[in-house]
Amino acid sequence: MRALAGWLWSAALLLILSFLVLYPVAMLLLGALTNTNPVVDGFGVYDISLKNFIAVLGNPNVLLALANSLIVCGGGTLLAVAIGLTFSWVVVRTDTPCKRFIAAASLIPLFVPPLVAAVAWSILASPKTGLLNTLLASIGITWRFNAYSMFGLIVIFGIYYAPYVYMFTASALRNMDPALEEAAEISGATPIKTLFTVTFPLIAPAIISGMLLSFVVMLGIYGIPAVLGTPADIPVLTTYIFKLTNWSPPLYSTAASVAIILMIVTGFLVFLQQRVVSGRSYITVAGKAFRPGVMRLGPWRWFTLALAVVYLVVVVVLPTLALIVAGFRKFLFIRSIASLFDMKQYSLIHFERLFDNPLALRSIVNTMEVGCITAVVGGIFAFAIGYTVNRTKARGRRGIDIISTIPVAIPGLVVGVAYLWAWIGLPGGLYGTIWILALAFIARFMPDTIKALSTSMLQIHRELEEAAWICGKSLLGTIRTIVLPLARPGVIAAMTLLFILAIRELGSSLFLYTSNTMVMAVLLLDYYEGGNVGITAAFSLVQTVLLAVLIGIAHLLSRGRTDSSSVGRAG
Amino acid sequence: MSAELIVSNLRKQFSVGRPAVDDVSFRIAAGEIVVLLGPSGCGKTTTLRCIAGLEQATSGSISIGPDLMSAPERGVQVPSRLRNIGMVFQSYAVWPHMTVKQNVAYPLRQRKVTRAEIDRRCAEVLELVGLAEYAARPVTQLSGGQMQRVALARALVYEPRLLLLDEPLSNLDAKLRLRLRDELRRIIKAAGVTALYVTHDQDEAVVLGDRIGVMQEGKLMQMSAPVDLYNRPENLFVANFTGVANFLKGELASAPGAVRLPTGDVLRIGAPPPGRAGDSVVVAVRPENIVLRPDGEAGEVANSFPARVIEGHFHGTQTTYAVETLGHRLEVIELGTVPRFNANDSIRVVIPPDLSWVFPQDAKSAVTPS
């Protein structure tokens, strides 16, 4: 009886997982191999041949997008490594003042939605009307910033994805025995020499791991290249895929093929990263707690502090100011510095116009609705999977574990294309409802949610459960009376995280929304592409404030346990 | 190459609390091995790190040979890399991303030594520590003991003037520790280098050190040869630390070399202690030095008192007794595999005058007799 119930439970989980993950991916593969269009030709009409996929591989436009993606993400990664490594060293290994502030500043970009960051930077540094360029012109400098360029893309990617490198390298540095560096010093090496012959080689696994992760995240980002790359006609894989589905007629099968290419590159890099993470670690464990070896920088410590301040200004302060100026100012044209402070120029007109459009309010309501469904359904499902995999001996739990981790290697945009292929041709199906968005988000963020939950579940000692069994409680009774109450803070934190990830998701929404199910991120992009800077900035501010409030609540709920690593792949 | 080390009035004050190192002065002759011994937190490692230049002293001076290394009052602070010293760390601190040879060659590469010379010296020092066959191995494939040998080779390869060792054996298992302990002394002596060795393990200190310095709460309590440390402790702390378990309170009697106990008995002491009659003192006696005799055994000796056995514990090769005498409970250790006495036996104890030490009894160094 017990065995049968366990078997049915595993089967049910596997079934749901197949529905959420395997079926869309299978349809995506199918889509890549056909040249039919499910909307035009009807669902279930395929002309399967590898030729279709190979034809796409040979397409010069695809290759150009791939090359651009690799250049932009490669350059962005190098910059991210330079910034992330510098700050992790400054925070962990120097006597720079206000280190807690620097540590916090280094993580803030994780919470900025890439689309909002890109919008802000287009306001700041578009070649003709950018605020920074206006400023340069007013003080007589002829040189101009240009965010609409390969270089601009690389810089924006680099500064906003440095935290991924920082997180890995800072913890590696913190866990490194300072005696390893002291030994080099005693051996006669200068501090710089020690840094390059001992410190950096030792944390190389962490550096590589952070590099691969930030590269993968950048590869899947749509918002930044859409906002900054499109005006300069720099297509990358993500923007190219979306463009294909917007053609008339939409080239769904070509989009599927390019999505497969993106997925293969991502999957390979994620595989590499996991290998590096689980591979041989150089971090030696000694008996005593480390007193971190701190380098006295002397007057240079003000320089390192200044670096951090500059970084914070570039990443947070300037963009926020730009959004505020653009959102509240009637006209963005700024003649002189003095007119910037002319209060008559400011009004709420953009906000009024934003909310005059019923779509804006509806998109907010829709987003909240999708967020709630994702958080509750996804949270419960992830708890079921996490418990089954970690705490039971149910049959098939290996399979459940593997399938539920697959989305790690699928960028959001590809999830969107896969769900599109899975549901668009099915009459009376999910397409066009809120639920297709929610299900796509649940699938996309499942690995992150399960990971966050497993951490809090592992903290509950097995014996606490066993004690309840001994007392005569059933398995379900034990979960209800022991596990859930103890894991509640973790479950709530995971659900809040899921909620936040869901409401800022752009990549997968792009392919799944209809005018009835419009969400905030997509509408913001629409406004931007419509060219109305004022309303775009106003809407960006609305979303930023909303997100900041939610993150604040999440922070309170998790009682200071920042789970920034889980914001991870979301970008 | 090896040089003497002179530490004068060294003080190290961290931000709060008592100084970690408090007015410590000592001198190590060239080629000598000195061990700093003490409980954890006594300041021995901080002293070592100040000498290494890894911590900056608050005041006092440190010289190696003729060169002043650290004198904060005069603004002298030579960086570690220019002090030409070798150091072996508790956690080995061998670099896991290098081979054995690369680890050992690293200090030479900082010194612009020719490639041939590097090869020659590496081979020589690896031979000395017994790792000649392991040169090409990644250090991560070595055992803890082998890693510590690599660390030692790396510290010796450039023939430093001074070798510092910070609890180098404490991460090894007990058996290996014993083996490496004896070998360490052989290697250091073969290299002829001046060495300062920090440990909390007395056995290690006694085997390794030409002299031992005992530290407590940042102060150097005594520095002398191991034999003197055990037989001529200069204060109660050192006596207690080296295993003296019996303390008898009394006062100096008017006759020289005599201590009157509260029971009225008089103890004779070999070396007459300084002080005036009536001063409160503590007599310290090691459990191993007290002699037990059956009651009524012939022969009259000094300091022989009637006693009663409270209990005995058989430890295989020795037996420990608790005996009641002179109003105290004393601990006695007798070697031998045959226990001689039972509980409640009436016996005599002999407290040898030459191996009893008298210390003034002040509030600070008061020891509660156990």
mmCIF file with all atom_site columns, C-alpha atoms in Angstrom, chain A residues 11 41 105 125 129 149-150 161 164 181-182 217 229 232 255 273-274 324 421 461 481 484 487 505 510 518 544:
data_model
loop_
_atom_site.group_PDB
_atom_site.id
_atom_site.type_symbol
_atom_site.label_atom_id
_atom_site.label_alt_id
_atom_site.label_comp_id
_atom_site.label_asym_id
_atom_site.label_entity_id
_atom_site.label_seq_id
_atom_site.pdbx_PDB_ins_code
_atom_site.Cartn_x
_atom_site.Cartn_y
_atom_site.Cartn_z
_atom_site.occupancy
_atom_site.B_iso_or_equiv
_atom_site.pdbx_formal_charge
_atom_site.auth_seq_id
_atom_site.auth_comp_id
_atom_site.auth_asym_id
_atom_site.auth_atom_id
_atom_site.pdbx_PDB_model_num
ATOM 1  C CA . ALA A 1 11  ? 4.844  9.165  -11.232 1.00 0.00 ? 11  ALA A CA 1
ATOM 2  C CA . ASP A 1 41  ? -0.083 25.239 -41.388 1.00 0.00 ? 41  ASP A CA 1
ATOM 3  C CA . ALA A 1 105 ? 27.510 48.382 -3.350  1.00 0.00 ? 105 ALA A CA 1
ATOM 4  C CA . ALA A 1 125 ? 24.497 58.234 -23.068 1.00 0.00 ? 125 ALA A CA 1
ATOM 5  C CA . THR A 1 129 ? 20.500 63.540 -26.736 1.00 0.00 ? 129 THR A CA 1
ATOM 6  C CA . SER A 1 149 ? 27.602 50.730 -29.817 1.00 0.00 ? 149 SER A CA 1
ATOM 7  C CA . MET A 1 150 ? 29.418 47.473 -29.348 1.00 0.00 ? 150 MET A CA 1
ATOM 8  C CA . TYR A 1 161 ? 27.256 41.627 -14.221 1.00 0.00 ? 161 TYR A CA 1
ATOM 9  C CA . TYR A 1 164 ? 28.520 37.409 -10.336 1.00 0.00 ? 164 TYR A CA 1
ATOM 10 C CA . GLU A 1 181 ? 50.180 34.593 0.965   1.00 0.00 ? 181 GLU A CA 1
ATOM 11 C CA . GLU A 1 182 ? 52.361 35.184 4.015   1.00 0.00 ? 182 GLU A CA 1
ATOM 12 C CA . VAL A 1 217 ? 23.627 35.207 -17.939 1.00 0.00 ? 217 VAL A CA 1
ATOM 13 C CA . GLY A 1 229 ? 22.093 47.311 -29.615 1.00 0.00 ? 229 GLY A CA 1
ATOM 14 C CA . ALA A 1 232 ? 23.137 50.705 -33.636 1.00 0.00 ? 232 ALA A CA 1
ATOM 15 C CA . ALA A 1 255 ? 13.628 31.060 -34.263 1.00 0.00 ? 255 ALA A CA 1
ATOM 16 C CA . GLN A 1 273 ? 30.861 25.797 -14.733 1.00 0.00 ? 273 GLN A CA 1
ATOM 17 C CA . GLN A 1 274 ? 29.413 22.924 -12.722 1.00 0.00 ? 274 GLN A CA 1
ATOM 18 C CA . ILE A 1 324 ? 14.033 60.835 -12.372 1.00 0.00 ? 324 ILE A CA 1
ATOM 19 C CA . TRP A 1 421 ? 6.099  25.979 -29.888 1.00 0.00 ? 421 TRP A CA 1
ATOM 20 C CA . HIS A 1 461 ? 17.862 17.708 11.214  1.00 0.00 ? 461 HIS A CA 1
ATOM 21 C CA . THR A 1 481 ? 3.445  19.334 11.870  1.00 0.00 ? 481 THR A CA 1
ATOM 22 C CA . LEU A 1 484 ? 6.589  22.828 7.214   1.00 0.00 ? 484 LEU A CA 1
ATOM 23 C CA . ALA A 1 487 ? 10.952 25.294 6.998   1.00 0.00 ? 487 ALA A CA 1
ATOM 24 C CA . GLU A 1 505 ? 11.145 38.492 -16.236 1.00 0.00 ? 505 GLU A CA 1
ATOM 25 C CA . LEU A 1 510 ? 8.144  38.314 -24.957 1.00 0.00 ? 510 LEU A CA 1
ATOM 26 C CA . MET A 1 518 ? 0.430  42.192 -21.200 1.00 0.00 ? 518 MET A CA 1
ATOM 27 C CA . THR A 1 544 ? 11.944 50.157 -9.785  1.00 0.00 ? 544 THR A CA 1
#
